[in-house]
Tab-separated table of C-alpha atoms and ligand atoms in Angstrom:
chain	number	residue	atom	x	y	z
T	1	UNK	CA	-116.541	13.997	8.773
T	2	UNK	CA	-113.981	11.308	9.315
T	3	UNK	CA	-110.792	10.705	7.383
T	4	UNK	CA	-108.561	7.633	6.769
T	5	UNK	CA	-105.343	6.988	8.717
T	6	UNK	CA	-102.788	7.933	6.082
T	7	UNK	CA	-104.786	10.873	4.778
T	8	UNK	CA	-105.057	12.024	8.396
T	9	UNK	CA	-101.295	11.861	8.964
T	10	UNK	CA	-100.585	13.580	5.675
T	11	UNK	CA	-103.171	16.307	6.102
T	12	UNK	CA	-102.567	17.252	9.716
T	13	UNK	CA	-99.133	16.119	10.793
T	14	UNK	CA	-96.731	15.918	7.877
T	15	UNK	CA	-95.918	19.626	7.455
T	16	UNK	CA	-94.501	20.328	10.911
T	17	UNK	CA	-91.359	18.258	10.644
T	18	UNK	CA	-88.636	20.555	9.403
T	19	UNK	CA	-85.779	21.792	11.553
T	20	UNK	CA	-82.020	22.306	11.590
T	21	UNK	CA	-81.170	18.801	12.903
T	22	UNK	CA	-83.778	16.902	10.870
T	23	UNK	CA	-82.403	14.891	7.925
T	24	UNK	CA	-85.561	12.793	7.359
T	25	UNK	CA	-89.019	13.500	8.751
T	26	UNK	CA	-92.562	12.015	8.637
T	27	UNK	CA	-93.115	9.419	5.905
T	28	UNK	CA	-90.522	6.674	6.335
T	29	UNK	CA	-90.112	3.960	8.975
T	30	UNK	CA	-87.864	6.149	11.111
T	31	UNK	CA	-86.938	9.798	11.203
T	32	UNK	CA	-83.242	10.650	10.967
T	33	UNK	CA	-81.866	13.315	13.293
T	34	UNK	CA	-78.412	14.811	13.408
T	35	UNK	CA	-76.487	15.708	16.555
T	36	UNK	CA	-73.544	18.103	16.441
T	37	UNK	CA	-70.130	16.570	17.218
T	38	UNK	CA	-69.592	16.366	20.983
T	39	UNK	CA	-73.299	16.119	21.776
T	40	UNK	CA	-75.478	13.349	23.205
T	41	UNK	CA	-79.202	12.692	22.997
T	42	UNK	CA	-81.648	13.535	25.821
T	43	UNK	CA	-84.941	11.613	25.457
T	44	UNK	CA	-88.175	11.706	27.418
T	45	UNK	CA	-91.791	10.661	26.887
T	46	UNK	CA	-95.064	11.840	28.476
T	47	UNK	CA	-98.587	10.530	28.013
T	48	UNK	CA	-101.752	12.491	28.671
T	49	UNK	CA	-105.055	10.650	29.013
T	50	UNK	CA	-108.496	12.229	28.885
T	51	UNK	CA	-110.157	12.462	32.293
T	52	UNK	CA	-106.859	11.816	34.096
T	53	UNK	CA	-104.569	14.593	32.880
T	54	UNK	CA	-107.038	17.060	31.441
T	55	UNK	CA	-110.748	17.950	31.762
T	56	UNK	CA	-112.910	16.307	29.103
T	57	UNK	CA	-114.206	19.608	27.765
T	58	UNK	CA	-110.752	21.078	27.033
T	59	UNK	CA	-110.419	22.582	23.542
T	60	UNK	CA	-108.428	20.294	21.203
T	61	UNK	CA	-106.131	23.210	20.333
T	62	UNK	CA	-105.190	23.740	23.988
T	63	UNK	CA	-104.804	19.998	24.409
T	64	UNK	CA	-102.371	19.756	21.494
T	65	UNK	CA	-100.255	22.642	22.752
T	66	UNK	CA	-100.308	21.454	26.340
T	67	UNK	CA	-99.342	17.851	25.596
T	68	UNK	CA	-96.185	19.094	23.862
T	69	UNK	CA	-95.411	21.745	26.515
T	70	UNK	CA	-95.575	19.158	29.296
T	71	UNK	CA	-93.104	16.910	27.477
T	72	UNK	CA	-90.838	19.814	26.450
T	73	UNK	CA	-90.600	20.816	30.116
T	74	UNK	CA	-88.496	17.695	30.752
T	75	UNK	CA	-85.967	18.859	28.157
T	76	UNK	CA	-85.889	22.257	29.906
T	77	UNK	CA	-85.211	20.561	33.238
T	78	UNK	CA	-82.138	18.835	31.751
T	79	UNK	CA	-80.831	21.980	30.068
T	80	UNK	CA	-81.174	20.349	26.643
T	81	UNK	CA	-81.315	22.051	23.258
T	82	UNK	CA	-84.644	20.982	21.668
T	83	UNK	CA	-84.137	18.764	18.614
T	84	UNK	CA	-87.425	17.116	17.588
T	85	UNK	CA	-90.435	15.154	18.828
T	86	UNK	CA	-92.719	12.265	17.878
T	87	UNK	CA	-96.407	12.014	18.808
T	88	UNK	CA	-98.395	8.795	19.281
T	89	UNK	CA	-102.095	9.572	19.045
T	90	UNK	CA	-104.907	7.292	20.172
T	91	UNK	CA	-108.228	8.668	18.936
T	92	UNK	CA	-111.804	7.430	19.420
T	93	UNK	CA	-112.579	8.560	15.842
T	94	UNK	CA	-111.028	10.695	13.111
T	95	UNK	CA	-113.198	13.778	13.450
T	96	UNK	CA	-111.804	16.433	11.133
T	97	UNK	CA	-112.878	19.458	13.158
T	98	UNK	CA	-111.179	17.985	16.199
T	99	UNK	CA	-108.054	17.056	14.260
T	100	UNK	CA	-107.808	20.485	12.674
T	101	UNK	CA	-108.018	22.246	16.011
T	102	UNK	CA	-105.663	19.769	17.741
T	103	UNK	CA	-103.052	20.032	15.004
T	104	UNK	CA	-103.183	23.851	15.238
T	105	UNK	CA	-102.235	23.582	18.922
T	106	UNK	CA	-99.436	21.134	18.095
T	107	UNK	CA	-98.214	23.479	15.351
T	108	UNK	CA	-98.084	26.412	17.783
T	109	UNK	CA	-96.052	24.285	20.186
T	110	UNK	CA	-93.704	23.105	17.396
T	111	UNK	CA	-92.860	26.715	16.733
T	112	UNK	CA	-92.851	27.956	20.342
T	113	UNK	CA	-90.546	25.179	21.596
T	114	UNK	CA	-88.513	24.611	18.398
T	115	UNK	CA	-89.541	20.946	18.333
T	116	UNK	CA	-90.325	19.774	14.780
T	117	UNK	CA	-92.768	16.832	14.629
T	118	UNK	CA	-90.735	14.163	12.837
T	119	UNK	CA	-92.931	11.085	13.280
T	120	UNK	CA	-95.493	9.292	15.365
T	121	UNK	CA	-98.182	6.682	15.432
T	122	UNK	CA	-101.945	6.853	14.974
T	123	UNK	CA	-104.331	4.308	16.456
T	124	UNK	CA	-107.978	4.036	17.456
T	125	UNK	CA	-109.035	3.860	21.108
T	126	UNK	CA	-109.841	6.068	24.117
T	127	UNK	CA	-108.252	9.509	23.636
T	128	UNK	CA	-104.608	9.546	24.702
T	129	UNK	CA	-101.644	11.583	23.495
T	130	UNK	CA	-98.115	10.402	23.941
T	131	UNK	CA	-95.335	12.898	23.167
T	132	UNK	CA	-91.725	11.827	22.945
T	133	UNK	CA	-89.196	14.668	22.940
T	134	UNK	CA	-85.547	14.619	21.987
T	135	UNK	CA	-82.884	17.177	22.792
T	136	UNK	CA	-79.154	17.605	22.586
T	137	UNK	CA	-76.703	18.051	25.445
T	138	UNK	CA	-72.923	18.450	25.519
T	139	UNK	CA	-71.166	15.143	26.302
T	140	UNK	CA	-69.860	16.500	29.609
T	141	UNK	CA	-72.837	18.332	31.111
T	142	UNK	CA	-76.519	17.977	32.003
T	143	UNK	CA	-78.812	19.369	34.698
T	144	UNK	CA	-79.353	16.344	36.931
T	145	UNK	CA	-81.432	15.993	40.081
T	146	UNK	CA	-78.427	14.707	41.944
T	147	UNK	CA	-75.891	17.550	42.282
T	148	UNK	CA	-77.225	19.704	45.146
T	149	UNK	CA	-74.902	20.357	48.144
T	150	UNK	CA	-75.539	21.900	51.570
T	151	UNK	CA	-75.090	25.671	51.303
T	152	UNK	CA	-76.614	25.926	47.804
T	153	UNK	CA	-79.595	28.226	47.315
T	154	UNK	CA	-82.944	26.628	46.411
T	155	UNK	CA	-84.674	28.567	43.618
T	156	UNK	CA	-87.683	28.448	41.296
T	157	UNK	CA	-88.622	30.199	38.066
T	158	UNK	CA	-91.834	32.172	37.519
T	159	UNK	CA	-94.695	31.972	39.987
T	160	UNK	CA	-96.146	28.919	41.746
T	161	UNK	CA	-99.664	27.629	42.276
T	162	UNK	CA	-101.168	29.128	39.129
T	163	UNK	CA	-101.676	25.761	37.425
T	164	UNK	CA	-103.579	24.330	40.389
T	165	UNK	CA	-105.589	27.546	40.871
T	166	UNK	CA	-106.530	27.546	37.181
T	167	UNK	CA	-107.697	23.951	37.429
T	168	UNK	CA	-109.865	25.021	40.383
T	169	UNK	CA	-111.324	27.772	38.156
T	170	UNK	CA	-112.082	25.227	35.407
T	171	UNK	CA	-113.750	22.991	37.992
T	172	UNK	CA	-115.908	25.886	39.226
T	173	UNK	CA	-114.139	25.830	42.574
T	174	UNK	CA	-112.394	29.207	42.577
T	175	UNK	CA	-113.228	32.689	41.279
T	176	UNK	CA	-110.077	34.753	40.735
T	177	UNK	CA	-110.077	38.518	41.342
T	178	UNK	CA	-111.650	40.641	38.572
T	179	UNK	CA	-109.402	40.820	35.499
T	180	UNK	CA	-107.090	37.917	36.384
T	181	UNK	CA	-109.048	34.922	35.132
T	182	UNK	CA	-107.689	34.876	31.587
T	183	UNK	CA	-104.026	35.062	32.589
T	184	UNK	CA	-104.566	32.358	35.205
T	185	UNK	CA	-106.267	29.945	32.786
T	186	UNK	CA	-103.454	30.555	30.306
T	187	UNK	CA	-101.018	29.144	32.900
T	188	UNK	CA	-102.871	25.836	32.875
T	189	UNK	CA	-103.903	25.645	29.226
T	190	UNK	CA	-100.647	26.990	27.753
T	191	UNK	CA	-97.769	26.126	30.089
T	192	UNK	CA	-94.436	27.593	28.996
T	193	UNK	CA	-91.681	25.009	29.176
T	194	UNK	CA	-88.622	26.945	30.419
T	195	UNK	CA	-86.254	25.792	27.688
T	196	UNK	CA	-84.206	28.997	27.490
T	197	UNK	CA	-83.774	29.105	31.269
T	198	UNK	CA	-82.730	25.439	31.343
T	199	UNK	CA	-79.971	26.129	28.858
T	200	UNK	CA	-78.896	29.193	30.822
T	201	UNK	CA	-78.630	27.051	33.973
T	202	UNK	CA	-76.529	24.374	32.290
T	203	UNK	CA	-73.079	24.380	33.913
T	204	UNK	CA	-74.367	26.801	36.578
T	205	UNK	CA	-77.106	25.075	38.631
T	206	UNK	CA	-76.020	22.105	40.764
T	207	UNK	CA	-79.395	20.300	40.407
T	208	UNK	CA	-82.653	20.909	38.546
T	209	UNK	CA	-86.155	19.450	38.055
T	210	UNK	CA	-89.352	20.740	36.468
T	211	UNK	CA	-92.354	21.224	38.739
T	212	UNK	CA	-95.072	18.989	37.333
T	213	UNK	CA	-96.407	17.237	40.434
T	214	UNK	CA	-96.106	20.094	42.950
T	215	UNK	CA	-93.098	21.856	44.483
T	216	UNK	CA	-92.857	19.680	47.608
T	217	UNK	CA	-92.990	16.432	45.649
T	218	UNK	CA	-90.581	17.542	42.928
T	219	UNK	CA	-88.121	19.248	45.274
T	220	UNK	CA	-88.288	15.963	47.197
T	221	UNK	CA	-86.807	14.223	44.156
T	222	UNK	CA	-83.823	16.617	44.216
T	223	UNK	CA	-83.391	15.996	47.962
T	224	UNK	CA	-83.489	12.203	47.519
T	225	UNK	CA	-81.238	12.094	44.440
T	226	UNK	CA	-78.701	14.509	45.964
T	227	UNK	CA	-78.745	13.011	49.469
T	228	UNK	CA	-79.506	16.381	51.076
T	229	UNK	CA	-82.318	18.191	52.860
T	230	UNK	CA	-84.174	21.223	51.464
T	231	UNK	CA	-85.551	24.010	53.615
T	232	UNK	CA	-88.264	26.157	52.015
T	233	UNK	CA	-89.372	29.517	53.451
T	234	UNK	CA	-93.081	29.737	52.491
T	235	UNK	CA	-93.071	33.548	52.747
T	236	UNK	CA	-90.564	33.630	49.850
T	237	UNK	CA	-92.734	31.606	47.410
T	238	UNK	CA	-93.339	33.729	44.284
T	239	UNK	CA	-97.079	34.252	43.673
T	240	UNK	CA	-98.810	35.773	40.658
T	241	UNK	CA	-101.016	38.854	41.149
T	242	UNK	CA	-104.048	36.557	40.787
T	243	UNK	CA	-103.062	34.680	43.937
T	244	UNK	CA	-100.902	37.086	45.953
T	245	UNK	CA	-103.774	39.119	47.386
T	246	UNK	CA	-106.079	36.136	47.843
T	247	UNK	CA	-107.602	35.995	51.313
T	248	UNK	CA	-107.357	32.251	51.881
T	249	UNK	CA	-103.625	32.021	52.533
T	250	UNK	CA	-103.719	28.330	53.385
T	251	UNK	CA	-105.381	27.476	50.079
T	252	UNK	CA	-102.856	29.552	48.114
T	253	UNK	CA	-99.960	27.930	49.979
T	254	UNK	CA	-101.405	24.506	49.225
T	255	UNK	CA	-101.582	25.371	45.519
T	256	UNK	CA	-98.037	26.765	45.514
T	257	UNK	CA	-96.516	23.912	47.515
T	258	UNK	CA	-98.450	20.881	46.394
T	259	UNK	CA	-100.567	21.815	43.376
T	260	UNK	CA	-99.182	20.385	40.159
T	261	UNK	CA	-99.116	21.682	36.590
T	262	UNK	CA	-96.841	24.711	37.071
T	263	UNK	CA	-94.069	23.516	34.719
T	264	UNK	CA	-91.618	25.958	36.235
T	265	UNK	CA	-88.056	24.898	37.075
T	266	UNK	CA	-86.873	24.177	40.621
T	267	UNK	CA	-83.067	24.291	40.897
T	268	UNK	CA	-80.173	24.736	43.280
T	269	UNK	CA	-77.393	27.307	42.841
T	270	UNK	CA	-73.911	27.040	44.392
T	271	UNK	CA	-72.881	30.026	46.555
T	272	UNK	CA	-71.828	33.026	44.472
T	273	UNK	CA	-73.925	32.166	41.361
T	274	UNK	CA	-76.156	34.964	40.113
T	275	UNK	CA	-79.909	34.361	40.195
T	276	UNK	CA	-81.245	34.349	36.607
T	277	UNK	CA	-83.912	36.910	35.662
T	278	UNK	CA	-87.451	35.862	36.524
T	279	UNK	CA	-86.310	33.475	39.261
T	280	UNK	CA	-86.687	33.580	43.046
T	281	UNK	CA	-84.658	32.102	45.904
T	282	UNK	CA	-87.135	30.215	48.104
T	283	UNK	CA	-84.842	28.457	50.556
T	284	UNK	CA	-81.631	26.528	50.953
T	285	UNK	CA	-79.978	23.142	50.762
T	286	UNK	CA	-78.986	21.678	54.138
T	287	UNK	CA	-77.389	18.486	55.395
T	288	UNK	CA	-80.025	15.841	56.090
T	289	UNK	CA	-82.967	14.589	54.069
T	290	UNK	CA	-86.461	15.514	52.872
T	291	UNK	CA	-88.154	18.839	52.234
T	292	UNK	CA	-89.159	21.045	55.141
T	293	UNK	CA	-91.452	24.012	54.482
T	294	UNK	CA	-92.179	24.547	58.160
T	295	UNK	CA	-95.903	23.913	57.717
T	296	UNK	CA	-98.005	20.796	57.643
T	297	UNK	CA	-100.287	20.493	54.634
T	298	UNK	CA	-102.465	17.419	54.559
T	299	UNK	CA	-102.170	15.365	51.385
T	300	UNK	CA	-99.284	17.388	49.998
T	301	UNK	CA	-97.268	14.499	48.609
T	302	UNK	CA	-97.939	15.405	44.961
T	303	UNK	CA	-99.917	13.444	42.424
T	304	UNK	CA	-99.207	9.730	41.994
T	305	UNK	CA	-101.129	7.437	39.660
T	306	UNK	CA	-100.700	4.262	41.712
V	1	ADP	P1	-95.208	2.219	10.515
V	1	ADP	O1	-96.253	1.265	10.055
V	1	ADP	O2	-93.874	2.081	9.878
V	1	ADP	O3	-95.164	2.346	12.011
V	1	ADP	P2	-97.096	4.320	10.258
V	1	ADP	O4	-98.061	3.880	9.257
V	1	ADP	O5	-97.464	4.179	11.718
V	1	ADP	O6	-95.698	3.643	9.976
V	1	ADP	O7	-96.755	5.841	10.011
V	1	ADP	C1	-96.370	6.305	8.729
V	1	ADP	C2	-95.522	7.531	8.879
V	1	ADP	O8	-96.298	8.571	9.477
V	1	ADP	C3	-94.304	7.335	9.767
V	1	ADP	O9	-93.274	8.141	9.274
V	1	ADP	C4	-94.778	7.851	11.103
V	1	ADP	O10	-93.699	8.333	11.888
V	1	ADP	C5	-95.711	8.972	10.678
V	1	ADP	N1	-96.820	9.202	11.647
V	1	ADP	C6	-97.822	8.357	11.994
V	1	ADP	N2	-98.682	8.933	12.873
V	1	ADP	C7	-98.209	10.189	13.071
V	1	ADP	C8	-98.645	11.284	13.872
V	1	ADP	N3	-99.743	11.234	14.650
V	1	ADP	N4	-97.891	12.412	13.849
V	1	ADP	C9	-96.781	12.475	13.083
V	1	ADP	N5	-96.328	11.507	12.304
V	1	ADP	C10	-97.033	10.355	12.280
V	2	MG	MG1	-96.753	2.976	13.298
C-alpha cells in the first residue's frame, strides 16, 4: 500500500520532533532551535545510498537507525551536545510496510542519541537517506582534528575491525566463532555514536576524529591537520572477543586498521591526562608526518568514492 507525501510525513515522521532545544518542529518552512547563551552550532550532514553504503537486503529498521548513528558520530567527534536533526528521504515508492519499519529505526535512534527529528524533505527516486545533525558547543571549545602535539598519546574507544568483519559476515565471506555472530552484526547494523565520550573528551583531548573510513585513513586526517606523525603499535589495537582469537591475524589487522564502519573515536591525549573508561592507548604522536603502523597492508588507504 502506498501513501501520499504529506500523509507520509505526518504519519511516520511528525511525532519524533520534541526536545529541550526545539521551539518549532516538523510542519512549517523551517524548524526553530534554541542554543543556550555562550554556545555555537555544530552542523554536519551524511548521505547513505543503497548499494554503496549498505547492502540492498538490509532491514529498513536497521537502515533508519544506522543512517542516524553514522551522522551522530560526527557530533560525537566534535564533542557536541546533540540538539536535533533533519532527514531528507529519497524513496522509490511510498511502501507503508517499509516506511513503518524504517521510521521505527529512526525513532530508536532519536531516543538513543537525543536527536529529535525536526524537519526534512521527501522526494521520489533511487533510495537515499540524507541526515543532517546539529549540536551545541561552547563558544571557546571543540574537538578538532588539528590540535595533536608530539608526545601526546594516540587512543581509540571500543574495539576495532568489528564493522568490517560484520560486513564480511553479511557478504558470506566470514564465519565468526560460535556464539559471536549476533554481537558482531550488531556492530555494523547498530553502530553506537560515542556522544557521551565526545563530551567527556571536550577540553581534555588535543585532537579527535570518528573512525568511519578505517583507522589508518582517519588517523591520517589528524596527522595532516595537526602537522604531526602518528605511530601505531598494532599489538595494542583493541579487538572484540569475536576477532581476538581469530586465526588469520593479517585479516583481522586489515579489518582493524583499514576496515571502515567502526564509528569509534580516535583521539590524542596530552601527557598526564587520564584515559577514559572503555578506551585504549594504541600509540603516540611524534614529530613528522603520516601514520606508521609498522606493517604494510595493501589497499589500506580507507574508502574513497572518487
Ligand atoms: P517545503 O515545501 O517548505 O520544503 P515540505 O513539503 O518539503 O516543505 O515539508 C513539509 C514539512 O514536513 C516541513 O516542516 C518539513 O521539514 C517536514 N518534512 C518533510 N519531509 C520530512 C521527513 N522525511 N522527515 C521529517 N520531516 C519532514
Ligand atoms: Mg521540502
